[in-house]
Backbone as CSV, one residue per row, in Angstrom:
resi,resn,N_x,N_y,N_z,CA_x,CA_y,CA_z,C_x,C_y,C_z
1,UNK,49.648,148.059,81.720,50.040,146.780,82.251,50.691,146.987,83.614
2,UNK,50.477,146.027,84.496,51.009,146.104,85.852,51.686,144.803,86.224
3,UNK,52.642,144.895,87.136,53.259,143.729,87.747,52.783,143.695,89.191
4,UNK,52.006,142.668,89.525,51.504,142.502,90.878,52.414,141.503,91.581
5,UNK,53.026,141.950,92.677,53.912,141.109,93.470,53.276,140.926,94.838
6,UNK,53.148,139.677,95.264,52.559,139.389,96.568,53.517,138.528,97.373
7,UNK,53.670,138.880,98.643,54.445,138.090,99.588,53.412,137.460,100.527
8,UNK,53.356,136.134,100.553,52.322,135.439,101.322,52.929,134.311,102.151
9,UNK,52.106,133.737,103.029,52.524,132.565,103.791,52.572,131.364,102.853
10,UNK,53.587,130.504,103.006,53.750,129.379,102.073,52.551,128.443,101.978
11,UNK,51.873,128.179,103.083,50.766,127.231,103.035,49.533,127.779,102.323
12,UNK,49.544,129.063,101.972,48.436,129.678,101.250,48.645,129.672,99.732
13,UNK,49.776,129.167,99.262,50.103,129.215,97.835,49.046,128.544,96.967
14,UNK,48.626,127.342,97.306,47.641,126.639,96.478,46.314,127.373,96.435
15,UNK,45.885,127.920,97.566,44.633,128.684,97.603,44.708,129.909,96.698
16,UNK,45.838,130.612,96.759,46.009,131.815,95.933,46.067,131.447,94.453
17,UNK,46.792,130.383,94.125,46.884,129.950,92.727,45.506,129.608,92.168
18,UNK,44.701,128.897,92.935,43.346,128.554,92.498,42.477,129.796,92.332
19,UNK,42.599,130.745,93.253,41.819,131.978,93.174,42.219,132.794,91.946
20,UNK,43.508,132.826,91.636,43.960,133.557,90.452,43.479,132.871,89.173
21,UNK,43.460,131.553,89.159,42.955,130.827,87.990,41.477,131.138,87.761
22,UNK,40.721,131.300,88.841,39.292,131.606,88.730,39.034,132.982,88.126
23,UNK,39.974,133.918,88.283,39.795,135.249,87.689,40.504,135.374,86.344
24,UNK,40.979,134.241,85.803,41.512,134.235,84.447,43.010,134.393,84.303
25,UNK,43.757,134.275,85.388,45.211,134.382,85.303,45.771,133.036,84.880
26,UNK,46.561,133.045,83.810,47.068,131.798,83.252,48.498,131.483,83.669
27,UNK,49.233,132.457,84.143,50.620,132.203,84.510,51.076,133.093,85.640
28,UNK,52.014,132.576,86.419,52.608,133.362,87.487,53.980,132.804,87.806
29,UNK,54.762,133.583,88.502,56.099,133.177,88.918,56.097,133.081,90.435
30,UNK,56.712,132.030,90.966,56.752,131.798,92.409,58.203,131.637,92.844
31,UNK,58.546,132.293,93.944,59.872,132.155,94.538,59.724,131.902,96.031
32,UNK,60.570,131.058,96.587,60.633,130.913,98.034,61.589,131.979,98.555
33,UNK,61.108,132.786,99.491,61.910,133.881,100.034,61.849,133.842,101.558
34,UNK,62.703,134.641,102.192,62.683,134.801,103.641,62.671,136.280,103.954
35,UNK,62.027,136.633,105.043,61.997,138.032,105.439,61.255,138.207,106.739
36,UNK,61.105,139.456,107.144,60.299,139.746,108.321,59.733,141.146,108.197
37,UNK,58.649,141.357,108.882,58.011,142.662,108.953,57.770,142.965,110.416
38,UNK,56.526,143.253,110.739,56.186,143.571,112.124,56.385,142.396,113.067
39,UNK,56.308,141.167,112.540,56.404,140.009,113.412,57.813,139.776,113.934
40,UNK,58.822,140.304,113.292,60.219,140.253,113.745,60.733,138.843,114.001
41,UNK,60.295,137.880,113.221,60.778,136.511,113.382,60.059,135.795,114.507
42,UNK,60.605,134.653,114.904,60.006,133.865,115.977,61.072,132.951,116.581
43,UNK,60.712,132.252,117.662,61.646,131.322,118.290,61.181,129.892,118.029
44,UNK,62.133,128.989,117.945,61.851,127.566,117.755,62.689,126.761,118.734
45,UNK,62.163,125.607,119.113,62.906,124.678,119.970,63.476,123.561,119.117
46,UNK,64.755,123.271,119.298,65.401,122.166,118.595,66.304,121.444,119.579
47,UNK,66.007,120.184,119.864,66.766,119.365,120.813,66.949,120.066,122.156
48,UNK,65.878,120.669,122.610,65.892,121.307,123.923,66.473,122.699,123.965
49,UNK,67.040,123.165,122.870,67.606,124.516,122.834,66.671,125.437,122.049
50,UNK,66.587,126.658,122.515,65.719,127.640,121.859,66.543,128.477,120.892
51,UNK,66.046,128.599,119.660,66.729,129.372,118.625,65.822,130.500,118.154
52,UNK,66.416,131.645,117.918,65.659,132.772,117.366,65.790,132.724,115.847
53,UNK,64.669,132.678,115.163,64.633,132.673,113.703,64.298,134.092,113.262
54,UNK,65.306,134.804,112.749,65.111,136.206,112.365,64.286,136.350,111.099
55,UNK,64.472,135.443,110.147,63.792,135.546,108.873,62.755,134.440,108.755
56,UNK,61.533,134.843,108.434,60.420,133.906,108.334,60.264,133.477,106.874
57,UNK,60.061,132.173,106.624,59.865,131.741,105.239,58.555,132.275,104.671
58,UNK,58.619,132.763,103.447,57.463,133.299,102.730,57.525,132.827,101.288
59,UNK,56.482,133.104,100.541,56.432,132.828,99.112,56.159,134.148,98.405
60,UNK,56.913,134.398,97.347,56.736,135.624,96.558,56.139,135.236,95.207
61,UNK,54.980,135.817,94.900,54.308,135.590,93.623,54.436,136.839,92.772
62,UNK,54.638,136.656,91.478,54.627,137.779,90.550,53.706,137.436,89.399
63,UNK,52.796,138.375,89.097,51.824,138.186,88.032,51.792,139.452,87.188
64,UNK,52.022,139.316,85.888,51.893,140.448,84.966,50.469,140.438,84.425
65,UNK,49.771,141.571,84.567,48.364,141.639,84.170,48.079,142.928,83.406
66,UNK,46.991,142.910,82.655,46.539,144.134,82.007,45.886,145.030,83.055
67,UNK,45.774,146.308,82.752,45.259,147.274,83.721,43.866,146.912,84.233
68,UNK,43.023,146.351,83.375,41.657,146.040,83.796,41.563,144.807,84.697
69,UNK,42.638,144.040,84.849,42.642,142.851,85.707,43.206,143.109,87.097
70,UNK,43.801,144.263,87.312,44.537,144.522,88.556,43.648,144.361,89.787
71,UNK,42.492,144.997,89.792,41.643,144.951,90.979,41.148,143.545,91.287
72,UNK,40.782,142.786,90.257,40.306,141.419,90.508,41.439,140.525,91.001
73,UNK,42.658,140.746,90.521,43.810,139.974,90.987,44.106,140.301,92.451
74,UNK,44.098,141.571,92.798,44.350,141.967,94.184,43.279,141.386,95.105
75,UNK,42.017,141.487,94.715,40.931,140.928,95.533,41.080,139.425,95.702
76,UNK,41.454,138.730,94.634,41.628,137.275,94.701,42.746,136.907,95.673
77,UNK,43.847,137.652,95.633,44.967,137.371,96.532,44.572,137.651,97.977
78,UNK,43.943,138.796,98.215,43.544,139.148,99.581,42.588,138.103,100.153
79,UNK,41.569,137.754,99.389,40.555,136.826,99.892,41.095,135.419,100.126
80,UNK,42.070,134.994,99.345,42.578,133.629,99.483,43.794,133.520,100.403
81,UNK,44.526,134.602,100.632,45.732,134.544,101.461,45.499,135.025,102.888
82,UNK,44.349,135.614,103.145,44.081,136.209,104.446,43.813,135.154,105.513
83,UNK,44.544,135.240,106.631,44.286,134.390,107.796,43.893,135.237,109.007
84,UNK,43.872,136.553,108.840,43.593,137.505,109.924,44.623,137.425,111.044
85,UNK,45.842,136.983,110.711,46.924,136.935,111.685,48.104,137.746,111.152
86,UNK,48.951,138.164,112.063,50.130,138.924,111.667,50.990,138.074,110.737
87,UNK,51.580,138.711,109.732,52.446,137.998,108.790,51.733,137.490,107.558
88,UNK,50.492,137.914,107.329,49.760,137.472,106.136,50.438,137.938,104.851
89,UNK,51.167,139.048,104.900,51.931,139.471,103.739,51.554,140.831,103.204
90,UNK,52.055,141.105,102.011,51.838,142.397,101.350,51.657,142.177,99.865
91,UNK,51.021,143.155,99.215,50.873,143.161,97.763,51.444,144.475,97.254
92,UNK,52.275,144.386,96.218,52.865,145.561,95.585,52.431,145.582,94.126
93,UNK,52.111,146.760,93.618,51.709,146.905,92.215,52.639,147.924,91.566
94,UNK,53.257,147.521,90.447,54.178,148.400,89.734,53.802,148.444,88.252
95,UNK,54.097,149.558,87.621,53.841,149.698,86.186,54.842,148.860,85.385
96,UNK,54.362,148.289,84.292,55.230,147.592,83.338,55.275,148.421,82.061
97,UNK,56.457,148.768,81.634,56.591,149.555,80.416,56.472,148.703,79.167
98,UNK,57.023,147.493,79.212,57.009,146.653,78.018,57.091,145.193,78.423
99,UNK,56.348,144.363,77.703,56.396,142.916,77.871,56.595,142.315,76.489
100,UNK,57.511,141.356,76.378,57.784,140.703,75.101,57.747,139.192,75.307
101,UNK,56.955,138.497,74.507,56.976,137.031,74.524,58.148,136.605,73.645
102,UNK,59.097,135.901,74.205,60.324,135.552,73.500,60.054,134.693,72.274
103,UNK,59.208,133.683,72.399,58.981,132.735,71.305,58.407,133.400,70.064
104,UNK,57.403,134.289,70.245,56.704,134.855,69.086,57.034,136.313,68.801
105,UNK,57.632,136.986,69.756,57.908,138.416,69.578,56.705,139.299,69.862
106,UNK,55.597,138.720,70.352,54.424,139.518,70.682,54.770,140.531,71.759
107,UNK,54.097,141.676,71.697,54.403,142.759,72.612,53.232,143.081,73.532
108,UNK,53.561,143.564,74.707,52.646,144.142,75.688,51.451,143.233,75.995
109,UNK,50.204,143.722,75.888,49.039,142.928,76.268,48.948,141.606,75.510
110,UNK,49.365,141.597,74.264,49.343,140.362,73.482,50.324,139.327,74.031
111,UNK,51.374,139.788,74.712,52.377,138.885,75.261,51.970,138.308,76.608
112,UNK,50.982,138.927,77.243,50.533,138.418,78.539,49.762,137.137,78.344
């Protein structure tokens, strides 16, 4: 089992959610986050004054999947979140040792 975490542009959330549904993902967790990478923030104008925005708004998705779903999930995220511009985001994949469904007590793949 793996935990796939993706940091994407906020306006791509619906596209990514639809793409994940098409590959059979039934649930995910979404958080609004801020950060920066190579783009190092940006400047904005407000009432004639220029402000430097150090942290760019992003969306963080987390999806727990079985090992055989990892590649299709990554492909779905890449294909739906890609704008070919800086700041498209990153995908991280980590091992999950145990998953438990609280309501039923199901474990691991059965709990996904």
